[in-house]
Short mmCIF file of C-alpha atoms and ligand atoms in Angstrom, two decimals:
data_model
loop_
_atom_site.label_atom_id
_atom_site.label_comp_id
_atom_site.label_asym_id
_atom_site.label_seq_id
_atom_site.Cartn_x
_atom_site.Cartn_y
_atom_site.Cartn_z
CA MET A 1 -63.10 -133.55 70.08
CA SER A 2 -61.14 -130.76 71.90
CA THR A 3 -62.93 -128.25 74.20
CA LEU A 4 -63.80 -125.11 72.63
CA PRO A 5 -62.79 -122.00 74.56
CA LYS A 6 -65.80 -120.05 76.03
CA ASP A 7 -66.05 -116.64 74.37
CA ASN A 8 -69.16 -114.52 74.41
CA THR A 9 -67.82 -112.30 71.42
CA GLY A 10 -70.10 -112.66 68.58
CA LYS A 11 -72.79 -114.64 70.53
CA VAL A 12 -76.22 -114.71 69.04
CA THR A 13 -78.56 -112.38 71.21
CA VAL A 14 -82.33 -111.66 71.25
CA THR A 15 -81.21 -108.17 69.82
CA SER A 16 -79.52 -109.86 67.02
CA LEU A 17 -82.32 -112.07 66.20
CA LEU A 18 -84.77 -109.10 66.22
CA LYS A 19 -82.54 -107.52 63.66
CA HIS A 20 -82.60 -110.60 61.48
CA LYS A 21 -86.47 -110.36 61.58
CA GLU A 22 -86.38 -106.59 60.73
CA ALA A 23 -84.08 -107.45 57.80
CA GLY A 24 -86.19 -110.25 56.62
CA GLU A 25 -83.44 -112.70 57.17
CA LYS A 26 -84.45 -116.20 58.38
CA PHE A 27 -82.50 -118.07 61.13
CA SER A 28 -82.30 -121.55 62.31
CA MET A 29 -82.67 -123.36 65.76
CA LEU A 30 -81.92 -127.00 66.32
CA THR A 31 -82.11 -129.15 69.45
CA ALA A 32 -79.00 -130.71 70.91
CA TYR A 33 -78.48 -132.42 74.31
CA ASP A 34 -74.65 -133.11 74.44
CA ALA A 35 -71.46 -131.25 73.86
CA SER A 36 -70.39 -133.15 70.77
CA PHE A 37 -73.61 -132.63 68.75
CA ALA A 38 -73.87 -128.92 70.07
CA ALA A 39 -70.44 -128.15 68.94
CA VAL A 40 -71.19 -129.27 65.42
CA ALA A 41 -74.43 -127.37 65.39
CA ASP A 42 -72.62 -124.46 66.59
CA GLN A 43 -69.87 -124.59 63.95
CA ALA A 44 -72.54 -125.32 61.26
CA GLY A 45 -74.11 -121.94 61.86
CA VAL A 46 -77.26 -122.92 63.68
CA ASP A 47 -78.38 -119.67 65.70
CA ILE A 48 -80.08 -121.13 68.65
CA VAL A 49 -79.22 -124.54 70.20
CA LEU A 50 -82.45 -125.62 72.10
CA VAL A 51 -81.95 -128.12 75.05
CA GLY A 52 -85.57 -129.39 74.39
CA ASP A 53 -87.58 -131.45 76.63
CA SER A 54 -87.91 -133.68 73.53
CA LEU A 55 -84.79 -135.24 75.23
CA GLY A 56 -87.29 -137.21 77.29
CA MET A 57 -88.27 -139.16 74.07
CA VAL A 58 -85.18 -139.17 71.93
CA VAL A 59 -82.54 -139.58 74.75
CA GLN A 60 -84.54 -141.11 77.73
CA GLY A 61 -86.85 -143.33 75.52
CA HIS A 62 -90.23 -142.27 77.26
CA ASP A 63 -93.26 -141.89 75.07
CA SER A 64 -93.88 -138.48 76.10
CA THR A 65 -92.03 -135.12 77.45
CA VAL A 66 -93.90 -135.33 80.71
CA PRO A 67 -91.42 -137.39 82.79
CA VAL A 68 -88.53 -134.80 82.18
CA LYS A 69 -87.26 -133.15 85.22
CA VAL A 70 -85.46 -129.85 85.96
CA ASP A 71 -82.26 -131.54 86.78
CA ASP A 72 -82.30 -133.48 83.43
CA ILE A 73 -82.58 -130.13 81.57
CA LEU A 74 -80.02 -128.60 83.81
CA TYR A 75 -77.53 -131.45 83.18
CA HIS A 76 -77.97 -131.26 79.30
CA THR A 77 -77.98 -127.52 79.24
CA ARG A 78 -74.57 -127.50 80.87
CA CYS A 79 -73.14 -130.09 78.58
CA VAL A 80 -74.41 -127.90 75.62
CA SER A 81 -73.56 -124.42 76.84
CA THR A 82 -69.99 -125.61 77.52
CA VAL A 83 -69.22 -125.64 73.97
CA CYS A 84 -71.44 -123.22 72.03
CA ARG A 85 -69.26 -120.24 71.12
CA ARG A 86 -71.75 -118.43 68.74
CA ALA A 87 -75.19 -120.04 69.16
CA MET A 88 -77.57 -118.93 71.89
CA VAL A 89 -78.48 -121.84 74.14
CA MET A 90 -82.07 -122.07 75.06
CA ALA A 91 -83.11 -124.28 78.04
CA ASP A 92 -86.72 -125.79 77.78
CA MET A 93 -88.75 -125.45 81.12
CA PRO A 94 -90.16 -129.00 81.71
CA PHE A 95 -93.65 -130.12 82.87
CA MET A 96 -94.80 -128.27 85.95
CA SER A 97 -91.51 -126.43 86.41
CA PHE A 98 -93.14 -123.02 85.79
CA ARG A 99 -96.50 -123.41 87.36
CA ASP A 100 -96.17 -120.35 89.61
CA VAL A 101 -94.08 -117.27 89.29
CA PRO A 102 -91.65 -118.17 92.15
CA LEU A 103 -91.00 -121.52 90.98
CA ALA A 104 -90.40 -120.31 87.47
CA LEU A 105 -87.97 -117.75 88.47
CA GLU A 106 -86.06 -120.25 90.53
CA ASN A 107 -85.79 -122.87 87.73
CA ALA A 108 -85.09 -120.39 85.01
CA THR A 109 -82.34 -118.81 87.43
CA ARG A 110 -80.70 -122.36 87.58
CA PHE A 111 -80.80 -122.85 83.89
CA MET A 112 -79.05 -119.32 83.36
CA GLN A 113 -76.66 -119.45 86.27
CA ASP A 114 -75.76 -123.25 86.65
CA GLY A 115 -76.77 -124.30 83.09
CA GLY A 116 -75.19 -121.24 81.14
CA ALA A 117 -78.28 -120.91 79.02
CA GLN A 118 -79.05 -117.46 77.50
CA ALA A 119 -82.74 -117.94 77.23
CA VAL A 120 -85.54 -120.22 78.27
CA LYS A 121 -88.62 -121.57 76.41
CA LEU A 122 -92.07 -122.46 77.84
CA GLU A 123 -95.18 -123.97 76.61
CA GLY A 124 -98.67 -122.53 77.47
CA GLY A 125 -101.27 -119.91 76.50
CA GLY A 126 -102.74 -117.08 78.53
CA HIS A 127 -102.24 -118.60 82.02
CA VAL A 128 -98.35 -118.32 81.70
CA LEU A 129 -98.48 -114.48 80.99
CA PRO A 130 -97.52 -113.74 84.58
CA VAL A 131 -94.61 -115.99 84.37
CA VAL A 132 -93.41 -114.50 81.08
CA GLU A 133 -93.80 -111.07 82.42
CA ALA A 134 -91.70 -111.89 85.63
CA LEU A 135 -89.13 -113.56 83.76
CA ALA A 136 -88.77 -110.63 81.36
CA LYS A 137 -88.68 -108.24 84.14
CA TYR A 138 -85.66 -109.97 85.69
CA GLY A 139 -83.63 -110.04 82.46
CA ILE A 140 -84.25 -113.59 81.37
CA PRO A 141 -85.07 -113.87 77.54
CA VAL A 142 -88.17 -115.98 76.98
CA CYS A 143 -89.38 -117.86 73.88
CA ALA A 144 -93.20 -118.55 74.45
CA HIS A 145 -94.59 -121.83 72.64
CA LEU A 146 -98.02 -121.89 71.21
CA GLY A 147 -99.90 -124.31 68.88
CA LEU A 148 -99.21 -128.14 69.88
CA GLN A 149 -97.83 -128.20 73.34
CA PRO A 150 -96.40 -131.69 73.78
CA GLN A 151 -96.64 -131.15 77.69
CA TYR A 152 -100.49 -131.32 77.25
CA VAL A 153 -100.50 -134.77 75.53
CA ASN A 154 -102.40 -136.37 78.36
CA LYS A 155 -105.19 -133.68 78.09
CA LEU A 156 -105.03 -133.58 74.26
CA GLY A 157 -105.13 -137.41 73.80
CA GLY A 158 -102.38 -137.31 71.12
CA TYR A 159 -100.23 -134.97 68.96
CA ARG A 160 -102.45 -132.92 66.67
CA VAL A 161 -102.59 -129.81 64.46
CA GLN A 162 -103.81 -126.77 66.67
CA GLY A 163 -105.77 -123.83 65.26
CA ARG A 164 -107.77 -125.31 62.48
CA ASP A 165 -110.96 -123.97 63.78
CA LYS A 166 -111.83 -120.23 63.82
CA ALA A 167 -112.29 -119.79 67.64
CA THR A 168 -108.91 -121.48 68.37
CA ALA A 169 -107.10 -119.60 65.66
CA LYS A 170 -108.62 -116.20 66.93
CA ARG A 171 -107.41 -117.11 70.50
CA MET A 172 -103.92 -118.12 69.38
CA LEU A 173 -103.55 -115.03 67.61
CA HIS A 174 -104.53 -112.96 70.72
CA GLU A 175 -102.31 -115.10 72.77
CA ALA A 176 -99.47 -114.40 70.41
CA ARG A 177 -99.82 -110.62 70.73
CA THR A 178 -100.25 -110.78 74.62
CA MET A 179 -97.23 -112.93 75.00
CA GLN A 180 -95.13 -110.13 73.07
CA ASP A 181 -96.90 -107.44 75.23
CA SER A 182 -95.85 -109.41 78.39
CA GLY A 183 -92.19 -109.47 77.20
CA ALA A 184 -91.48 -112.55 75.24
CA ASP A 185 -88.61 -112.22 73.02
CA MET A 186 -89.50 -114.96 70.61
CA LEU A 187 -92.59 -117.20 69.83
CA LEU A 188 -92.43 -121.02 68.79
CA LEU A 189 -95.26 -122.16 66.79
CA GLU A 190 -95.69 -126.04 66.63
CA CYS A 191 -98.11 -127.75 64.22
CA VAL A 192 -100.17 -124.59 63.24
CA PRO A 193 -101.83 -124.29 59.86
CA VAL A 194 -99.70 -122.02 57.43
CA GLU A 195 -102.23 -119.35 56.91
CA LEU A 196 -102.57 -118.86 60.80
CA ALA A 197 -98.66 -118.88 61.36
CA ASN A 198 -98.19 -116.28 58.53
CA GLU A 199 -100.92 -113.98 60.24
CA ILE A 200 -99.24 -114.41 63.60
CA THR A 201 -95.72 -113.88 62.13
CA GLN A 202 -96.81 -110.76 60.16
CA SER A 203 -98.69 -109.22 63.40
CA LEU A 204 -95.81 -109.43 65.60
CA ILE A 205 -92.49 -107.56 65.99
CA ILE A 206 -90.78 -110.56 67.80
CA PRO A 207 -89.54 -113.28 65.48
CA THR A 208 -91.69 -116.60 65.22
CA ILE A 209 -89.94 -119.95 65.08
CA GLY A 210 -91.89 -122.70 63.28
CA ILE A 211 -91.87 -126.38 63.49
CA GLY A 212 -94.82 -127.77 61.15
CA ALA A 213 -95.89 -124.08 60.70
CA GLY A 214 -94.61 -123.37 57.09
CA ALA A 215 -91.76 -121.42 55.70
CA GLY A 216 -93.72 -117.94 56.39
CA CYS A 217 -92.21 -118.00 59.98
CA ASP A 218 -89.08 -115.99 60.82
CA ALA A 219 -86.94 -119.04 61.82
CA GLN A 220 -87.35 -122.78 61.88
CA VAL A 221 -86.62 -125.45 64.48
CA LEU A 222 -86.05 -129.24 64.13
CA VAL A 223 -85.41 -131.96 66.54
CA LEU A 224 -81.74 -132.97 65.89
CA TYR A 225 -82.68 -136.84 65.49
CA ASP A 226 -85.40 -135.99 63.00
CA LEU A 227 -82.79 -133.96 60.71
CA LEU A 228 -80.42 -137.00 61.03
CA GLY A 229 -83.09 -139.51 60.02
CA ILE A 230 -82.62 -141.64 63.34
CA SER A 231 -86.08 -140.83 64.91
CA PHE A 232 -87.93 -144.05 66.05
CA GLY A 233 -91.67 -144.42 65.73
CA LYS A 234 -93.91 -142.40 63.64
CA ILE A 235 -91.69 -139.73 61.44
CA PRO A 236 -93.57 -136.42 61.96
CA LYS A 237 -94.78 -134.71 58.69
CA PHE A 238 -92.70 -131.76 59.40
CA ALA A 239 -89.48 -133.58 59.51
CA ARG A 240 -86.82 -133.91 56.92
CA ASN A 241 -83.74 -136.22 56.84
CA PHE A 242 -80.97 -133.87 55.76
CA LEU A 243 -78.31 -136.58 56.39
CA ALA A 244 -79.73 -138.67 53.53
CA GLU A 245 -78.17 -136.43 50.93
CA ALA A 246 -75.13 -135.12 53.01
CA GLY A 247 -71.93 -136.84 53.46
CA SER A 248 -71.65 -135.98 57.13
CA ILE A 249 -73.49 -134.92 60.16
CA GLN A 250 -71.80 -131.38 59.93
CA ALA A 251 -72.84 -131.22 56.13
CA ALA A 252 -76.43 -132.31 57.03
CA ILE A 253 -76.72 -129.41 59.62
CA GLU A 254 -75.17 -126.87 57.35
CA ALA A 255 -77.55 -127.96 54.55
CA TYR A 256 -80.56 -127.39 57.12
CA VAL A 257 -79.11 -123.84 58.00
CA LYS A 258 -78.81 -123.06 54.27
CA ALA A 259 -82.36 -124.31 53.45
CA VAL A 260 -83.99 -122.33 56.37
CA LYS A 261 -82.10 -119.18 55.36
CA ALA A 262 -83.05 -119.52 51.65
CA GLY A 263 -86.86 -120.17 52.67
CA ASP A 264 -86.39 -123.69 51.02
CA PHE A 265 -87.20 -125.60 54.16
CA PRO A 266 -90.01 -126.37 55.11
CA ALA A 267 -91.55 -127.25 51.79
CA ALA A 268 -95.34 -127.54 51.27
CA GLU A 269 -95.17 -131.16 51.96
CA HIS A 270 -93.92 -130.55 55.52
CA THR A 271 -96.83 -128.10 56.31
CA PHE A 272 -100.49 -128.33 57.39
CA ASN A 273 -103.54 -126.29 56.13
O1 KIV B 1 -88.52 -130.01 73.11
C1 KIV B 1 -88.30 -129.69 71.83
O2 KIV B 1 -87.37 -130.26 71.16
C2 KIV B 1 -89.28 -128.83 71.28
C3 KIV B 1 -89.24 -128.88 69.74
C4 KIV B 1 -90.81 -129.21 69.33
C5 KIV B 1 -88.96 -127.60 69.14
O3 KIV B 1 -89.93 -128.01 71.98
#
């Protein structure tokens, strides 16, 4: 595949995503970790390409995202940003890479300057608010991440739906609002009951991006390998194999983008109550 020219004209931005929310138009995010898949995703109309720390599992073969290092995300972000002409490139801040404000600023700066990212994502609740605020203050678009936070797997003892009990749901709604107030530009909700995800989405100005959080979110995200049906181990309830009914990888990603825009994905079978 030939290298695509770098051209920022027409690039997806936090402002254009906000306009989508205001207009009630859904948008899509997909993970990619290398240039070839990122270029296909970009050409298929994916709005945000996430260089997720899920690479620790799907690329590196670990059983969690905890072993992923800053240098891993940096390397893969560079691979992806080199070819994304339209899609926003978002770098996932790995385990312990944002444990205090100076470290978070340093690592996010590397992802933006050396990796070519236009935004970063970070997991965590109230305790990461000072980090979100500092990043926003210095001009770094932030996607907060609530609900299931895979970097906490060793504390959680597994991957489970979050926010089913009233106290946790109330806390999550409060955290979502304070993330927005602290300067977050987007909020990812992972494995959250549909009703709670809808309430959070409706109470925020910034867009929500769901994975296992229902079609009421403003956008959806999938791990590329789940979309292609090549995940090993247990297939998550929220995943759908779009390749099964498509003739090519590009057609599968296009079908995903179309289904998200139309509100046809996720269906009830991909969600939690
Ligand atoms: O790392 C990742 O791929 C993620 C997804 C769950 C969206 O954070």
